[in-house]
Amino acid sequence: MQFAQDADISAAAERIRKMPGVVETGYLGQMCSRIVAGTSSGVKVMENPHRVIE
């Protein structure tokens, strides 16, 4: 499954969780400060703009 670069990641994670057989996605939403993703061109590290700091 591929998503557009500007896709809403939390909505995508929810769509994936609803697929038969999927238990969890590993998407941590507001808990992590960085998102590390494997891509066809290597590893991509992104800052998480939705992180909630308490």
PDB file of C-alpha atoms in Angstrom:
ATOM      1  CA  MET A   1       0.000   0.000   0.000  1.00  0.00           C
ATOM      2  CA  GLN A   2       1.341   3.427  -0.897  1.00  0.00           C
ATOM      3  CA  PHE A   3       0.152   6.815   0.299  1.00  0.00           C
ATOM      4  CA  ALA A   4       0.700  10.304  -1.057  1.00  0.00           C
ATOM      5  CA  GLN A   5       3.577  12.176   0.546  1.00  0.00           C
ATOM      6  CA  ASP A   6       1.139  14.639   2.162  1.00  0.00           C
ATOM      7  CA  ALA A   7      -1.242  11.906   3.395  1.00  0.00           C
ATOM      8  CA  ASP A   8      -2.822  12.149   6.849  1.00  0.00           C
ATOM      9  CA  ILE A   9      -0.749   9.484   8.615  1.00  0.00           C
ATOM     10  CA  SER A  10      -3.161   8.966  11.514  1.00  0.00           C
ATOM     11  CA  ALA A  11      -6.044   8.384   9.072  1.00  0.00           C
ATOM     12  CA  ALA A  12      -3.849   6.015   7.047  1.00  0.00           C
ATOM     13  CA  ALA A  13      -2.919   4.069  10.188  1.00  0.00           C
ATOM     14  CA  GLU A  14      -6.605   3.761  11.056  1.00  0.00           C
ATOM     15  CA  ARG A  15      -7.394   2.451   7.544  1.00  0.00           C
ATOM     16  CA  ILE A  16      -4.614  -0.115   7.848  1.00  0.00           C
ATOM     17  CA  ARG A  17      -5.806  -1.253  11.317  1.00  0.00           C
ATOM     18  CA  LYS A  18      -9.252  -1.951   9.846  1.00  0.00           C
ATOM     19  CA  MET A  19      -7.808  -4.390   7.293  1.00  0.00           C
ATOM     20  CA  PRO A  20      -8.543  -8.049   8.061  1.00  0.00           C
ATOM     21  CA  GLY A  21      -5.635  -9.665   9.892  1.00  0.00           C
ATOM     22  CA  VAL A  22      -3.910  -6.413  10.930  1.00  0.00           C
ATOM     23  CA  VAL A  23      -3.486  -6.114  14.688  1.00  0.00           C
ATOM     24  CA  GLU A  24      -1.418  -2.929  14.978  1.00  0.00           C
ATOM     25  CA  THR A  25       0.546  -0.543  12.769  1.00  0.00           C
ATOM     26  CA  GLY A  26       3.272   0.747  15.045  1.00  0.00           C
ATOM     27  CA  TYR A  27       2.059   4.309  14.479  1.00  0.00           C
ATOM     28  CA  LEU A  28       2.588   6.170  17.746  1.00  0.00           C
ATOM     29  CA  GLY A  29       0.858   9.394  16.772  1.00  0.00           C
ATOM     30  CA  GLN A  30       1.465  12.073  19.350  1.00  0.00           C
ATOM     31  CA  MET A  31       3.917  10.058  21.464  1.00  0.00           C
ATOM     32  CA  CYS A  32       7.050  10.173  19.320  1.00  0.00           C
ATOM     33  CA  SER A  33       9.181  13.123  18.270  1.00  0.00           C
ATOM     34  CA  ARG A  34      10.425  11.521  15.058  1.00  0.00           C
ATOM     35  CA  ILE A  35       9.052   9.135  12.499  1.00  0.00           C
ATOM     36  CA  VAL A  36      11.485   6.793  10.762  1.00  0.00           C
ATOM     37  CA  ALA A  37      10.190   5.181   7.580  1.00  0.00           C
ATOM     38  CA  GLY A  38      11.747   2.728   5.177  1.00  0.00           C
ATOM     39  CA  THR A  39      11.302   3.799   1.565  1.00  0.00           C
ATOM     40  CA  SER A  40      12.364   2.386  -1.788  1.00  0.00           C
ATOM     41  CA  SER A  41      15.236   4.900  -1.800  1.00  0.00           C
ATOM     42  CA  GLY A  42      16.380   4.248   1.781  1.00  0.00           C
ATOM     43  CA  VAL A  43      15.515   5.393   5.274  1.00  0.00           C
ATOM     44  CA  LYS A  44      13.620   8.680   5.741  1.00  0.00           C
ATOM     45  CA  VAL A  45      13.581  10.460   9.111  1.00  0.00           C
ATOM     46  CA  MET A  46      10.797  13.006   9.672  1.00  0.00           C
ATOM     47  CA  GLU A  47      10.022  15.256  12.616  1.00  0.00           C
ATOM     48  CA  ASN A  48       6.549  14.644  14.051  1.00  0.00           C
ATOM     49  CA  PRO A  49       4.606  17.955  13.979  1.00  0.00           C
ATOM     50  CA  HIS A  50       1.770  16.401  16.034  1.00  0.00           C
ATOM     51  CA  ARG A  51       3.804  15.511  19.112  1.00  0.00           C
ATOM     52  CA  VAL A  52       2.156  16.588  22.334  1.00  0.00           C
ATOM     53  CA  ILE A  53       4.626  17.693  25.000  1.00  0.00           C
ATOM     54  CA  GLU A  54       3.271  17.495  28.533  1.00  0.00           C
TER      55      GLU A  54
END
